Amino acid sequence: MLLATLWLLPTAAPAGMAEAPPSEPPVRTFSMAEYNSNVQNWGAALGPDGLIYVGGGMGLLEYDGVRWTRHDTPNNSRVRVMHIQQRTDEPARIWIGSSNQFGYFQREPDGAMVYHSISDRLPEAEREFGDIRGIAEAGGAIYFQSIPMLFRWDGHELQQQPNWGGIF
């Protein structure tokens, strides 16, 4: 089943994979059972650590070239959008947006990937904002966009701006 396909960049094909014709990169297809998630994947990015990160239907997926690891969100929802923020003073942050949840994953010194929720800072009554559909970094802040709300996190304070009868 064609579910998660990666374009492999090495010039030589890995063992067991037919060599691609000239000008065509080798492609490897993974089943849901191989990457431990469901059929929908929303985006992919190469991290500064050389790992591939995929916003999956059941959380954040990480691929090291050999095995897949799934990192769950607190509400076990899909990771619709992500943004990798390289940092000079600490490991990269992988900002994610899912349903009624946003925050970041960051690798700890022991190698564990830990999720830090930013949306949990909202009052309980304001946590039903739907899917986060965009993440942007600008002016030292991270912005999270949903249909009814725009959120701004500057590292200390979470601000929100409701829409004005339109869609962000």
Coordinates of N, CA, C and O in Angstrom, one line a residue:
M1 N 0.8 -1.2 0.0 CA 0.0 0.0 0.0 C 0.9 1.2 0.0 O 1.8 1.3 0.8
L2 N 0.6 2.2 -0.8 CA 1.4 3.4 -0.9 C 0.9 4.4 0.1 O -0.1 5.0 0.0
L3 N 1.7 4.6 1.2 CA 1.2 5.4 2.3 C 2.2 6.5 2.6 O 1.9 7.7 2.7
A4 N 3.5 6.2 2.8 CA 4.5 7.1 3.1 C 5.6 6.8 2.1 O 6.2 5.8 2.2
T5 N 6.0 7.8 1.3 CA 7.0 7.6 0.3 C 8.1 8.6 0.5 O 7.8 9.8 0.7
L6 N 9.3 8.2 0.6 CA 10.4 9.1 0.8 C 11.3 9.0 -0.4 O 11.6 8.0 -1.0
W7 N 11.8 10.2 -0.8 CA 12.8 10.3 -1.9 C 14.2 10.1 -1.2 O 14.5 11.0 -0.4
L8 N 14.8 9.1 -1.5 CA 16.1 8.8 -0.8 C 17.2 9.5 -1.6 O 17.3 9.3 -2.9
L9 N 18.1 10.2 -1.0 CA 19.0 11.1 -1.6 C 20.4 10.4 -2.0 O 21.1 10.9 -2.8
P10 N 20.8 9.3 -1.3 CA 22.1 8.8 -1.7 C 22.2 8.4 -3.1 O 21.2 8.1 -3.8
T11 N 23.4 8.4 -3.7 CA 23.6 8.1 -5.1 C 23.5 6.6 -5.3 O 23.1 6.2 -6.4
A12 N 23.9 5.8 -4.4 CA 23.8 4.3 -4.5 C 22.5 3.9 -3.8 O 22.1 4.3 -2.8
A13 N 21.9 2.9 -4.5 CA 20.6 2.4 -3.9 C 20.9 1.5 -2.7 O 21.9 0.7 -2.8
P14 N 20.1 1.5 -1.7 CA 20.4 0.7 -0.5 C 20.2 -0.8 -0.9 O 19.5 -1.1 -1.9
A15 N 20.8 -1.7 -0.1 CA 20.7 -3.1 -0.4 C 19.2 -3.5 -0.5 O 18.4 -3.1 0.3
G16 N 18.9 -4.3 -1.5 CA 17.6 -4.8 -1.7 C 16.7 -3.9 -2.5 O 15.6 -4.2 -2.8
M17 N 17.2 -2.7 -2.9 CA 16.4 -1.8 -3.7 C 17.0 -1.7 -5.1 O 18.2 -1.5 -5.2
A18 N 16.1 -1.8 -6.1 CA 16.6 -1.7 -7.4 C 17.2 -0.3 -7.7 O 16.7 0.6 -7.1
E19 N 18.2 -0.3 -8.5 CA 18.8 1.0 -8.8 C 17.9 1.8 -9.7 O 17.3 1.3 -10.6
A20 N 17.7 3.1 -9.3 CA 16.9 4.0 -10.1 C 17.5 4.3 -11.4 O 18.7 4.5 -11.5
P21 N 16.7 4.5 -12.5 CA 17.3 5.0 -13.8 C 17.9 6.4 -13.6 O 17.5 7.1 -12.7
P22 N 18.8 6.7 -14.5 CA 19.4 8.1 -14.4 C 18.3 9.1 -14.3 O 17.3 9.0 -15.0
S23 N 18.6 10.2 -13.5 CA 17.7 11.3 -13.4 C 16.4 11.0 -12.5 O 15.6 11.9 -12.4
E24 N 16.3 9.8 -12.0 CA 15.1 9.5 -11.2 C 15.7 9.1 -9.8 O 16.4 8.1 -9.7
P25 N 15.3 9.8 -8.7 CA 15.8 9.4 -7.4 C 15.1 8.0 -7.0 O 14.0 7.7 -7.4
P26 N 15.9 7.2 -6.2 CA 15.3 6.0 -5.7 C 14.1 6.4 -4.7 O 14.2 7.3 -4.0
V27 N 13.1 5.6 -4.8 CA 11.9 5.8 -3.9 C 11.7 4.6 -3.1 O 11.8 3.4 -3.6
R28 N 11.3 4.8 -1.8 CA 11.0 3.7 -0.9 C 9.6 3.9 -0.4 O 9.3 5.0 0.1
T29 N 8.7 3.0 -0.5 CA 7.3 3.1 0.0 C 7.2 2.3 1.3 O 7.7 1.2 1.4
F30 N 6.5 2.9 2.3 CA 6.3 2.2 3.6 C 4.9 2.0 3.8 O 4.0 2.8 3.5
S31 N 4.6 0.8 4.4 CA 3.2 0.5 4.8 C 2.9 1.2 6.2 O 3.8 1.6 6.9
M32 N 1.6 1.3 6.5 CA 1.2 1.8 7.8 C 1.8 1.0 8.9 O 2.2 1.5 10.0
A33 N 1.9 -0.3 8.7 CA 2.5 -1.2 9.8 C 4.0 -0.8 10.0 O 4.5 -0.9 11.1
E34 N 4.7 -0.5 8.9 CA 6.1 -0.2 9.1 C 6.3 1.1 9.8 O 7.3 1.3 10.6
Y35 N 5.5 2.1 9.6 CA 5.7 3.4 10.3 C 4.8 3.7 11.4 O 4.8 4.8 12.0
N36 N 4.0 2.7 11.8 CA 3.1 2.8 13.0 C 2.2 4.0 13.1 O 2.2 4.7 14.1
S37 N 1.5 4.3 12.0 CA 0.6 5.4 12.0 C -0.5 5.1 11.0 O -0.6 3.9 10.6
N38 N -1.3 6.1 10.7 CA -2.4 5.8 9.8 C -2.1 6.4 8.4 O -1.0 6.9 8.1
V39 N -3.1 6.3 7.5 CA -2.9 6.6 6.1 C -2.6 8.0 5.8 O -1.9 8.3 4.8
Q40 N -3.0 9.0 6.6 CA -2.8 10.4 6.2 C -1.6 10.9 6.8 O -1.3 10.8 8.0
N41 N -0.8 11.6 6.0 CA 0.4 12.3 6.4 C 0.4 13.7 5.8 O 0.0 13.8 4.6
W42 N 0.6 14.7 6.6 CA 0.3 16.0 6.2 C 1.5 16.9 5.8 O 1.4 17.9 5.2
G43 N 2.7 16.5 6.1 CA 3.9 17.2 5.7 C 5.1 16.5 6.1 O 5.1 15.7 7.0
A44 N 6.3 16.9 5.5 CA 7.5 16.3 5.9 C 8.6 17.4 5.8 O 8.5 18.3 5.0
A45 N 9.6 17.2 6.7 CA 10.7 18.1 6.7 C 12.0 17.4 7.2 O 11.9 16.5 8.0
L46 N 13.1 17.9 6.7 CA 14.4 17.3 7.1 C 14.9 18.2 8.3 O 15.0 19.4 8.1
G47 N 15.2 17.6 9.4 CA 15.7 18.3 10.6 C 17.2 18.5 10.5 O 17.9 17.9 9.8
P48 N 17.7 19.5 11.3 CA 19.1 19.8 11.3 C 19.9 18.6 11.9 O 21.1 18.5 11.6
D49 N 19.3 17.6 12.5 CA 19.9 16.4 13.0 C 20.0 15.3 11.9 O 20.5 14.2 12.2
G50 N 19.5 15.6 10.7 CA 19.6 14.7 9.6 C 18.4 13.7 9.6 O 18.3 12.8 8.7
L51 N 17.5 13.8 10.5 CA 16.3 12.9 10.6 C 15.2 13.5 9.8 O 15.1 14.8 9.6
I52 N 14.3 12.7 9.3 CA 13.1 13.1 8.5 C 11.9 13.1 9.5 O 11.7 12.1 10.2
Y53 N 11.2 14.2 9.6 CA 10.1 14.4 10.4 C 8.8 14.5 9.5 O 8.8 15.2 8.5
V54 N 7.8 13.8 9.9 CA 6.5 13.7 9.2 C 5.4 14.1 10.1 O 5.2 13.4 11.2
G55 N 4.5 15.0 9.7 CA 3.3 15.3 10.4 C 2.3 14.2 10.0 O 1.8 14.2 8.9
G56 N 2.1 13.3 10.9 CA 1.2 12.1 10.6 C -0.2 12.2 11.2 O -0.5 13.0 12.1
G57 N -1.0 11.2 10.8 CA -2.4 11.2 11.3 C -2.5 10.7 12.7 O -3.6 10.8 13.3
M58 N -1.4 10.3 13.3 CA -1.5 9.9 14.7 C -0.4 10.5 15.5 O 0.0 10.0 16.6
G59 N 0.2 11.6 15.1 CA 1.3 12.2 15.8 C 2.5 12.6 14.9 O 2.3 12.6 13.7
L60 N 3.6 12.9 15.5 CA 4.8 13.3 14.8 C 5.6 12.0 14.5 O 5.9 11.2 15.5
L61 N 6.0 11.8 13.3 CA 6.8 10.6 12.9 C 8.2 11.1 12.7 O 8.5 12.1 12.2
E62 N 9.1 10.2 13.1 CA 10.6 10.5 12.9 C 11.2 9.3 12.2 O 10.9 8.1 12.6
Y63 N 12.0 9.5 11.2 CA 12.6 8.5 10.4 C 14.1 8.7 10.4 O 14.6 9.8 10.0
D64 N 14.9 7.7 10.8 CA 16.4 7.9 10.9 C 17.1 7.1 9.7 O 18.3 7.0 9.7
G65 N 16.3 6.7 8.7 CA 16.9 5.9 7.6 C 16.8 4.4 7.8 O 17.0 3.7 6.8
V66 N 16.5 4.0 9.0 CA 16.3 2.6 9.3 C 15.0 2.3 9.9 O 14.3 1.4 9.5
R67 N 14.6 3.1 10.9 CA 13.3 2.8 11.6 C 12.5 4.1 11.8 O 13.1 5.2 11.9
W68 N 11.2 3.8 12.0 CA 10.3 4.9 12.3 C 10.0 5.0 13.8 O 9.9 3.9 14.4
T69 N 9.8 6.2 14.3 CA 9.4 6.3 15.7 C 8.2 7.3 15.7 O 8.3 8.4 15.0
R70 N 7.2 7.0 16.4 CA 6.0 7.9 16.5 C 6.0 8.6 17.9 O 6.2 8.0 18.9
H71 N 5.8 9.9 17.8 CA 5.7 10.7 19.0 C 4.3 11.2 19.1 O 3.9 12.0 18.2
D72 N 3.6 10.8 20.1 CA 2.2 11.2 20.2 C 2.0 12.6 20.8 O 2.8 13.1 21.6
T73 N 0.9 13.2 20.4 CA 0.5 14.5 21.0 C -0.4 14.2 22.2 O -0.9 13.1 22.3
P74 N -0.6 15.2 23.1 CA -1.4 14.9 24.3 C -2.8 14.4 24.0 O -3.4 13.6 24.7
N75 N -3.5 14.9 22.9 CA -4.8 14.4 22.6 C -4.8 13.4 21.4 O -5.9 13.1 20.9
N76 N -3.7 12.8 21.1 CA -3.5 11.8 20.1 C -4.2 12.1 18.8 O -4.8 11.3 18.1
S77 N -4.0 13.4 18.4 CA -4.6 13.8 17.1 C -3.5 14.0 16.0 O -2.3 13.9 16.4
R78 N -3.9 14.2 14.8 CA -3.0 14.3 13.7 C -2.1 15.6 13.9 O -2.6 16.6 14.4
V79 N -0.9 15.5 13.3 CA -0.1 16.7 13.3 C -0.3 17.3 11.8 O 0.2 16.7 10.9
R80 N -1.1 18.3 11.8 CA -1.4 18.9 10.4 C -0.3 19.7 9.9 O -0.1 19.7 8.7
V81 N 0.3 20.5 10.7 CA 1.4 21.4 10.3 C 2.6 21.3 11.3 O 2.4 21.0 12.4
M82 N 3.8 21.6 10.8 CA 4.9 21.7 11.6 C 5.9 22.7 11.1 O 5.9 23.0 9.9
H83 N 6.8 23.1 11.9 CA 7.9 24.1 11.6 C 9.1 23.7 12.4 O 9.0 23.6 13.6
I84 N 10.2 23.5 11.8 CA 11.4 23.2 12.5 C 12.2 24.4 12.7 O 12.6 25.1 11.8
Q85 N 12.5 24.7 14.0 CA 13.2 25.9 14.4 C 14.6 25.5 14.9 O 14.7 24.9 15.9
Q86 N 15.6 25.9 14.1 CA 17.0 25.6 14.6 C 17.4 26.6 15.6 O 17.0 27.7 15.6
R87 N 18.1 26.1 16.6 CA 18.5 26.9 17.7 C 20.0 26.7 18.0 O 20.5 25.6 17.8
T88 N 20.7 27.8 18.3 CA 22.1 27.7 18.6 C 22.5 27.3 20.0 O 23.5 26.6 20.2
D89 N 21.6 27.5 20.9 CA 21.9 27.3 22.3 C 21.3 26.0 22.9 O 21.5 25.6 24.0
E90 N 20.5 25.3 22.1 CA 19.8 24.1 22.5 C 19.3 23.3 21.3 O 19.4 23.8 20.2
P91 N 18.9 22.1 21.4 CA 18.4 21.3 20.3 C 17.2 22.0 19.6 O 16.5 22.8 20.2
A92 N 17.1 21.7 18.3 CA 16.0 22.2 17.5 C 14.6 22.0 18.1 O 14.5 21.0 18.9
R93 N 13.7 22.8 17.9 CA 12.3 22.6 18.3 C 11.5 22.3 17.0 O 11.6 23.0 16.0
I94 N 10.7 21.3 17.2 CA 9.7 21.0 16.1 C 8.4 21.4 16.5 O 7.7 20.8 17.3
W95 N 8.0 22.6 16.1 CA 6.7 23.2 16.4 C 5.6 22.4 15.6 O 5.8 22.2 14.4
I96 N 4.5 22.1 16.3 CA 3.5 21.3 15.6 C 2.1 22.0 15.9 O 1.9 22.6 17.0
G97 N 1.2 21.8 15.0 CA -0.2 22.2 15.2 C -1.1 21.0 14.9 O -0.9 20.3 13.9
S98 N -2.0 20.7 15.8 CA -3.0 19.7 15.7 C -4.4 20.2 16.0 O -4.6 21.4 16.1
S99 N -5.3 19.3 16.3 CA -6.6 19.7 16.7 C -6.7 20.2 18.1 O -6.4 19.4 19.1
N100 N -7.0 21.4 18.3 CA -7.1 22.0 19.7 C -5.8 21.9 20.5 O -5.9 21.8 21.7
Q101 N -4.7 21.9 19.8 CA -3.4 21.7 20.5 C -2.3 22.3 19.6 O -2.2 22.1 18.4
F102 N -1.3 23.0 20.3 CA -0.1 23.4 19.6 C 1.0 23.5 20.6 O 0.8 23.8 21.8
G103 N 2.2 23.3 20.1 CA 3.4 23.4 21.0 C 4.6 22.9 20.2 O 4.6 23.0 19.0
Y104 N 5.6 22.3 20.9 CA 6.7 21.8 20.2 C 7.3 20.6 20.9 O 7.1 20.3 22.0
F105 N 8.0 19.8 20.0 CA 8.8 18.6 20.5 C 10.2 19.1 20.5 O 10.7 19.8 19.6
Q106 N 10.9 18.6 21.5 CA 12.4 18.9 21.6 C 13.1 17.7 22.2 O 12.6 17.1 23.1
R107 N 14.3 17.4 21.7 CA 15.0 16.3 22.2 C 15.7 16.6 23.5 O 16.4 17.7 23.6
E108 N 15.6 15.8 24.5 CA 16.3 15.9 25.7 C 17.7 15.4 25.7 O 18.0 14.6 24.7
P109 N 18.6 15.7 26.6 CA 20.0 15.2 26.6 C 20.0 13.7 26.6 O 21.0 13.1 26.0
D110 N 19.0 13.0 27.1 CA 19.1 11.5 27.1 C 18.5 10.9 25.8 O 18.5 9.7 25.7
G111 N 18.2 11.8 24.8 CA 17.7 11.3 23.5 C 16.2 11.3 23.4 O 15.7 11.1 22.3
A112 N 15.5 11.4 24.5 CA 14.0 11.3 24.5 C 13.4 12.5 23.8 O 13.9 13.6 24.0
M113 N 12.4 12.4 23.0 CA 11.7 13.5 22.4 C 10.5 13.8 23.3 O 9.7 13.0 23.6
V114 N 10.5 15.1 23.8 CA 9.5 15.5 24.8 C 8.6 16.6 24.1 O 9.1 17.5 23.5
Y115 N 7.3 16.5 24.4 CA 6.4 17.5 23.9 C 6.1 18.5 24.9 O 5.9 18.2 26.1
H116 N 6.1 19.8 24.5 CA 5.8 20.9 25.4 C 4.6 21.7 24.8 O 4.7 22.3 23.8
S117 N 3.5 21.6 25.5 CA 2.3 22.3 25.0 C 2.3 23.8 25.3 O 2.7 24.2 26.4
I118 N 2.0 24.6 24.3 CA 1.8 26.0 24.5 C 0.3 26.3 24.7 O -0.1 27.1 25.5
S119 N -0.5 25.6 24.0 CA -1.9 25.8 24.0 C -2.5 25.5 25.4 O -3.6 26.0 25.8
D120 N -1.8 24.7 26.2 CA -2.3 24.4 27.6 C -2.3 25.6 28.5 O -2.8 25.6 29.6
R121 N -1.6 26.7 28.0 CA -1.6 27.9 28.8 C -2.9 28.7 28.6 O -3.1 29.7 29.4
L122 N -3.7 28.3 27.7 CA -5.0 29.0 27.5 C -5.9 28.6 28.6 O -5.9 27.5 29.1
P123 N -6.8 29.5 29.0 CA -7.9 29.1 29.9 C -8.7 27.9 29.3 O -8.9 27.9 28.1
E124 N -9.1 27.0 30.1 CA -9.9 25.8 29.7 C -11.0 26.2 28.7 O -11.2 25.5 27.7
A125 N -11.7 27.2 28.9 CA -12.8 27.6 28.1 C -12.4 28.1 26.7 O -13.3 28.2 25.8
E126 N -11.1 28.3 26.5 CA -10.6 28.9 25.2 C -9.8 27.9 24.4 O -9.1 28.2 23.5
R127 N -9.9 26.6 24.8 CA -9.1 25.6 24.1 C -9.8 24.8 23.0 O -9.3 23.8 22.5
E128 N -10.9 25.3 22.6 CA -11.7 24.7 21.4 C -11.5 25.6 20.2 O -12.5 26.3 19.9
F129 N -10.4 25.6 19.6 CA -10.1 26.5 18.4 C -10.0 25.7 17.1 O -9.7 26.3 16.1
G130 N -10.2 24.4 17.2 CA -10.1 23.6 16.0 C -8.7 23.3 15.5 O -7.7 23.3 16.3
D131 N -8.5 22.9 14.3 CA -7.2 22.6 13.7 C -6.3 23.8 13.5 O -6.8 24.8 13.0
I132 N -5.1 23.6 13.9 CA -4.1 24.6 13.6 C -3.7 24.4 12.1 O -3.4 23.2 11.8
R133 N -3.8 25.4 11.3 CA -3.6 25.2 9.8 C -2.3 25.9 9.3 O -2.0 25.7 8.2
G134 N -1.6 26.6 10.2 CA -0.4 27.2 9.7 C 0.5 27.6 10.9 O -0.1 27.9 12.0
I135 N 1.8 27.5 10.7 CA 2.7 28.0 11.7 C 3.8 28.8 11.0 O 4.3 28.5 9.9
A136 N 4.1 30.0 11.6 CA 5.1 30.9 11.0 C 6.0 31.4 12.1 O 5.5 31.6 13.3
E137 N 7.2 31.7 11.8 CA 8.2 32.3 12.7 C 8.5 33.6 12.2 O 8.9 33.8 11.0
A138 N 8.3 34.7 13.0 CA 8.7 36.0 12.5 C 8.9 36.9 13.8 O 8.2 36.9 14.8
G139 N 10.0 37.7 13.7 CA 10.3 38.7 14.7 C 10.5 38.1 16.1 O 10.1 38.7 17.1
G140 N 11.1 36.9 16.1 CA 11.3 36.2 17.4 C 10.1 35.6 18.0 O 10.2 35.1 19.1
A141 N 9.0 35.5 17.3 CA 7.8 34.9 17.8 C 7.4 33.8 16.9 O 7.7 33.7 15.7
I142 N 6.6 32.9 17.4 CA 6.0 31.8 16.7 C 4.5 32.1 16.6 O 3.8 32.3 17.6
Y143 N 3.9 32.0 15.4 CA 2.5 32.2 15.2 C 1.8 30.9 14.8 O 2.3 30.2 14.0
F144 N 0.6 30.7 15.4 CA -0.2 29.5 15.1 C -1.5 30.0 14.6 O -2.2 30.8 15.3
Q145 N -2.0 29.5 13.4 CA -3.2 30.0 12.8 C -4.2 28.9 12.7 O -4.0 27.8 12.3
S146 N -5.4 29.2 13.3 CA -6.6 28.4 13.1 C -7.6 29.2 12.4 O -7.4 30.4 12.2
I147 N -8.8 28.6 12.1 CA -9.8 29.4 11.4 C -10.3 30.5 12.3 O -10.4 31.7 11.9
P148 N -10.7 30.3 13.6 CA -11.2 31.4 14.3 C -10.2 32.2 15.1 O -10.6 33.2 15.7
M149 N -8.9 31.8 15.1 CA -8.0 32.5 16.0 C -6.6 32.5 15.4 O -6.2 31.6 14.8
L150 N -5.8 33.6 15.8 CA -4.4 33.6 15.5 C -3.7 33.8 16.9 O -4.1 34.6 17.7
F151 N -2.7 32.9 17.1 CA -2.0 32.9 18.4 C -0.6 33.3 18.2 O 0.0 33.0 17.1
R152 N 0.0 34.0 19.1 CA 1.4 34.5 19.0 C 2.1 34.1 20.3 O 1.6 34.4 21.4
W153 N 3.2 33.4 20.2 CA 4.0 32.9 21.4 C 5.4 33.6 21.2 O 6.1 33.3 20.2
D154 N 5.8 34.4 22.2 CA 7.1 35.0 22.1 C 8.1 34.4 23.0 O 9.2 34.9 23.2
G155 N 7.8 33.2 23.6 CA 8.7 32.5 24.5 C 8.3 32.7 25.9 O 8.8 32.0 26.8
H156 N 7.5 33.7 26.2 CA 7.1 34.0 27.6 C 5.6 34.2 27.7 O 5.0 33.8 28.7
E157 N 5.0 34.8 26.7 CA 3.5 35.2 26.8 C 2.8 34.7 25.5 O 3.3 34.8 24.4
L158 N 1.6 34.1 25.8 CA 0.8 33.7 24.7 C -0.3 34.7 24.5 O -1.1 35.0 25.4
Q159 N -0.4 35.3 23.3 CA -1.4 36.2 22.9 C -2.3 35.6 21.9 O -1.9 34.7 21.1
Q160 N -3.6 36.1 21.8 CA -4.5 35.6 20.8 C -5.3 36.7 20.2 O -5.5 37.7 20.9
Q161 N -5.6 36.6 18.9 CA -6.3 37.6 18.2 C -7.5 36.8 17.5 O -7.2 36.0 16.6
P162 N -8.7 37.1 17.9 CA -9.8 36.4 17.2 C -10.0 37.0 15.8 O -9.6 38.1 15.6
N163 N -10.6 36.2 14.9 CA -10.8 36.8 13.6 C -11.9 37.9 13.7 O -12.5 38.1 14.7
W164 N -12.0 38.6 12.6 CA -12.9 39.7 12.6 C -14.1 39.5 11.6 O -14.4 40.3 10.8
G165 N -14.6 38.3 11.7 CA -15.7 37.8 10.9 C -15.2 37.2 9.6 O -16.0 36.8 8.8
G166 N -13.9 37.0 9.5 CA -13.4 36.3 8.3 C -12.5 35.1 8.8 O -12.7 34.6 9.9
I167 N -11.6 34.7 7.9 CA -10.8 33.6 8.2 C -9.4 34.0 8.2 O -9.0 34.8 7.3
F168 N -8.6 33.6 9.1 CA -7.1 33.9 9.1 C -6.5 33.0 8.1 O -6.8 31.9 7.9

